[in-house]
């Protein structure tokens, strides 16, 4: 594993080391800085097998550590092992190009007990921003930015040498490390002048330049060094200057005028369904309101422009916010301590499981390595357990989707002495408050295990019960579900963990910030001490504006909305699972499996048909294949819920019509959904049902029609012909021929 | 006005400190009453009591939180906190750098609910916009690193590095690089002939593992 450029700025030719690694049968991983790669020979040309890094400096604020998009690039041979989601080009049912997530059946999704990655929520919004930064600046703009930053560094290096400092690395891109008698004092002088440098433990000092540094500031920096800006040092050595072109796809050259960019962004936005169009009733995802007032502070410089390793006395506002929010989340969970470091639910799971490991080890029970996980669990649970070094033992569920207590007892007894933990979601992934939860926790405790509660369904608990009340020892919360951080199209997220007092000494900490987390902690799970601190103001604002009574009301109305939907849809769809009183929790599962035999209709047909109504489908085929799981949240009005139910009921009538033979089994609006404007307006309408039924299935649709931009996407086609980058110029040329 | 008029209490009510609650919780009192009838509960408290098992039900005042404040007050409070952070010019590096968010991107993406409230693009047909934006990101990463394939983001640089290590351990020794022959991105468009180390074990083993896994697959549509 190699850093390029190095953390103190060194730019080195990595070819020999990479070749030596390959010689020894190892892969070469390079952590690279994207901006430097505009000018430097890229790792791919040096033989790297994997290149990773952060896209933060492509137009994403520092935000005291996050959120930012990490990136991961690799060779073709490893495409199936690559963690995370991959967008690829495919085609739709009409043969037109269409995009979708590629290779969704990769091993990480399948081999759950053997998973190598637990990534789920990632950093889509930030990746979109970084990608658009490249679109906006284009190859020329990026080259200008990189060359400018580099020239500033070279000028500053010239001044440093003139002033008697030694350059630790004569080859550099944007970061200088200075040695010399005066180096230690320099950081102090800089601070007094309003600059944060990086003082190294060995007495050197590093200065990293960036696109925001002005000519005046560069002059001030030279003044601090004690020499004028007269000559430029060498910087990037000749042999490492990049010769290959970058960003040759047309998209990176087409939108440099602001009107063009504005309209490009608008065009893309209009193709999508988001919460500003209609409810997104995804079970387990809690797509509630992300209020504007919650979002506003995220862009303020006082939150956005703070470096995660800025001296603590410059970040008092953040530290106060973090302390208060942590305290409130302790109140919500009933736990003694909270860590805000994990960047998603998956990382919370990983952190919580490591805390449990450390707890057992501290009691001389390091052999405890069995993690029980019910078969109804979310895929991240076993993946996190495997990554944290546990052996996963799957426990069964009964017909009602509840943990099979007898099986749990048997497995807990069987692994007595090795039992480390149970991971359990509450309310269950089936959306039910299991009556037996305290017994479940008690069984695990009796056999020496700890209970990890997956808090994805916390929106049904806040103010009514708590992870501590059910008997759990540790839980994560998804602030991007229950506490209003928007999903961003697949991230950001924050997955803080709460722990009971006995686990508090084992929370994550951070080597660069000794004041963060307990000294006895196991280490960090994120790069930044407080993870994605930049979006914590969202959850802070939410809790502050709701108060305890408001939060409790939100939870109860979330349960009411789900039960109301269940009541409205029950005459039309079997509603699976309910608690002892016949109620669901905050979500409900509709069984669509019978429609296959009845009408040849699958759950996917219903999901795609909902798009003709302008709705996003509920969660499909999870946790039960062939079902839809609906979670309305408290933020949907009765009118919106009724609109959605009306759509579901109308779709059910179409299924019935197919079964009755009034609609054709193959040529019907469900099988051909979604319908595009192009086909509706075409002279030729080849279907056995009318156009109007296809595109305006209910009166409300007419009032604000959303047109799906493509027909149903063919996933298999794209996986057979994998294309995961923008089409190059040649494809456009061919299309024009 | 009658003699019982308490102007300060009245003022408090008019200030509507918990006014945000009814912005966030959408159903009105009338709607709630109607829906409660539909599900057979007398009140929200009754519904909560019926839904949540008695053994774990908490006291109504279990959470000790500050009383609700309105949007204006909370924004002022947050502005105060932001003001306690000192925006010195940080030239610390270590993976975090000053950058200009282009205003056209700041306002139209970061601050735009059309982008920030969307979900993961599992329903591809209604996610073509952000899928294209992510394809741009992947292309940019491929171009700058000169690698043939890049994903649509991971949580941060540190976890990306850890993921890379885990992947390297899983795939074993480096295979001969089939893409050396030509344009790196061209390789992504060629069908995989199963030469890479990643294909060790092949489809049959993968299917066997799939059968063995006791937990059902997600079909890639999990939340
Ligand atoms: C039940 C459950 N557990 C865990 C997760 C993982 O959370 P995240 O996507 O934040 O990593 C999810 C979410 O999407 C979930 O629904």
Short mmCIF file of N, CA and C and ligand atoms in Angstrom, two decimals, chain A residues 118 120-121 284 344-347 349 378 380-381 425 429 454 456 476 478 480-481 622, chain B residues 119 223, ligand 1:
data_model
loop_
_atom_site.label_atom_id
_atom_site.label_comp_id
_atom_site.label_asym_id
_atom_site.label_seq_id
_atom_site.Cartn_x
_atom_site.Cartn_y
_atom_site.Cartn_z
N UNK A 118 -19.19 -4.49 3.99
CA UNK A 118 -20.54 -4.28 4.53
C UNK A 118 -21.14 -2.98 4.02
N UNK A 120 -23.23 -0.18 2.46
CA UNK A 120 -24.60 -0.07 1.99
C UNK A 120 -24.78 1.40 1.62
N UNK A 121 -25.26 2.22 2.55
CA UNK A 121 -25.28 3.67 2.31
C UNK A 121 -23.85 4.13 2.03
N UNK A 284 -38.10 0.25 5.86
CA UNK A 284 -36.78 0.15 6.46
C UNK A 284 -35.90 1.35 6.12
N UNK A 344 -22.07 5.49 8.62
CA UNK A 344 -23.31 4.89 8.10
C UNK A 344 -23.72 3.80 9.10
N UNK A 345 -24.93 3.27 8.90
CA UNK A 345 -25.39 2.20 9.77
C UNK A 345 -24.42 1.03 9.76
N UNK A 346 -23.93 0.70 8.59
CA UNK A 346 -23.00 -0.43 8.47
C UNK A 346 -21.77 -0.21 9.34
N UNK A 347 -21.24 1.01 9.35
CA UNK A 347 -20.05 1.28 10.15
C UNK A 347 -20.39 1.30 11.63
N UNK A 349 -22.60 -0.73 12.94
CA UNK A 349 -22.61 -2.15 13.29
C UNK A 349 -21.19 -2.64 13.56
N UNK A 378 -30.96 -7.80 8.05
CA UNK A 378 -30.47 -7.06 6.89
C UNK A 378 -29.06 -7.55 6.54
N UNK A 380 -26.33 -6.17 5.87
CA UNK A 380 -25.15 -5.56 6.49
C UNK A 380 -24.79 -6.26 7.81
N UNK A 381 -25.77 -6.85 8.50
CA UNK A 381 -25.50 -7.45 9.82
C UNK A 381 -24.45 -8.56 9.73
N UNK A 425 -32.85 -6.71 15.03
CA UNK A 425 -33.46 -5.45 14.60
C UNK A 425 -34.78 -5.30 15.35
N UNK A 429 -37.36 -6.59 11.26
CA UNK A 429 -37.32 -6.18 9.85
C UNK A 429 -38.67 -6.42 9.19
N UNK A 454 -29.91 -3.45 15.93
CA UNK A 454 -29.88 -2.69 14.68
C UNK A 454 -30.99 -1.65 14.77
N UNK A 456 -32.19 0.50 12.61
CA UNK A 456 -32.80 1.02 11.37
C UNK A 456 -34.27 1.36 11.58
N UNK A 476 -26.96 0.90 16.88
CA UNK A 476 -26.66 2.07 16.05
C UNK A 476 -27.97 2.76 15.73
N UNK A 478 -29.58 5.24 12.57
CA UNK A 478 -29.29 5.81 11.26
C UNK A 478 -29.82 7.24 11.30
N UNK A 480 -29.65 9.23 9.12
CA UNK A 480 -30.23 9.48 7.80
C UNK A 480 -31.57 8.79 7.64
N UNK A 481 -32.06 8.17 8.68
CA UNK A 481 -33.44 7.67 8.64
C UNK A 481 -34.24 8.44 9.70
N UNK A 622 -37.88 -7.59 0.05
CA UNK A 622 -37.10 -7.66 1.28
C UNK A 622 -37.98 -7.16 2.42
N UNK B 119 -33.54 8.65 -3.13
CA UNK B 119 -33.03 7.43 -2.51
C UNK B 119 -32.00 6.77 -3.44
N UNK B 223 -32.90 -2.26 1.25
CA UNK B 223 -32.87 -0.85 1.61
C UNK B 223 -31.47 -0.43 2.03
C1 LIG C 1 -32.39 -3.09 8.87
C2 LIG C 1 -31.19 -2.35 8.36
N1 LIG C 1 -29.98 -2.53 8.93
C3 LIG C 1 -28.88 -1.88 8.49
C4 LIG C 1 -28.93 -1.02 7.43
C5 LIG C 1 -27.65 -0.39 6.94
O1 LIG C 1 -27.56 0.97 7.15
P1 LIG C 1 -26.65 1.88 6.24
O2 LIG C 1 -27.23 1.86 4.87
O3 LIG C 1 -26.73 3.22 6.86
O4 LIG C 1 -25.27 1.33 6.25
C6 LIG C 1 -30.17 -0.80 6.80
C7 LIG C 1 -30.30 0.09 5.68
O5 LIG C 1 -30.37 0.59 4.84
C8 LIG C 1 -31.32 -1.48 7.27
O6 LIG C 1 -32.51 -1.30 6.68
#
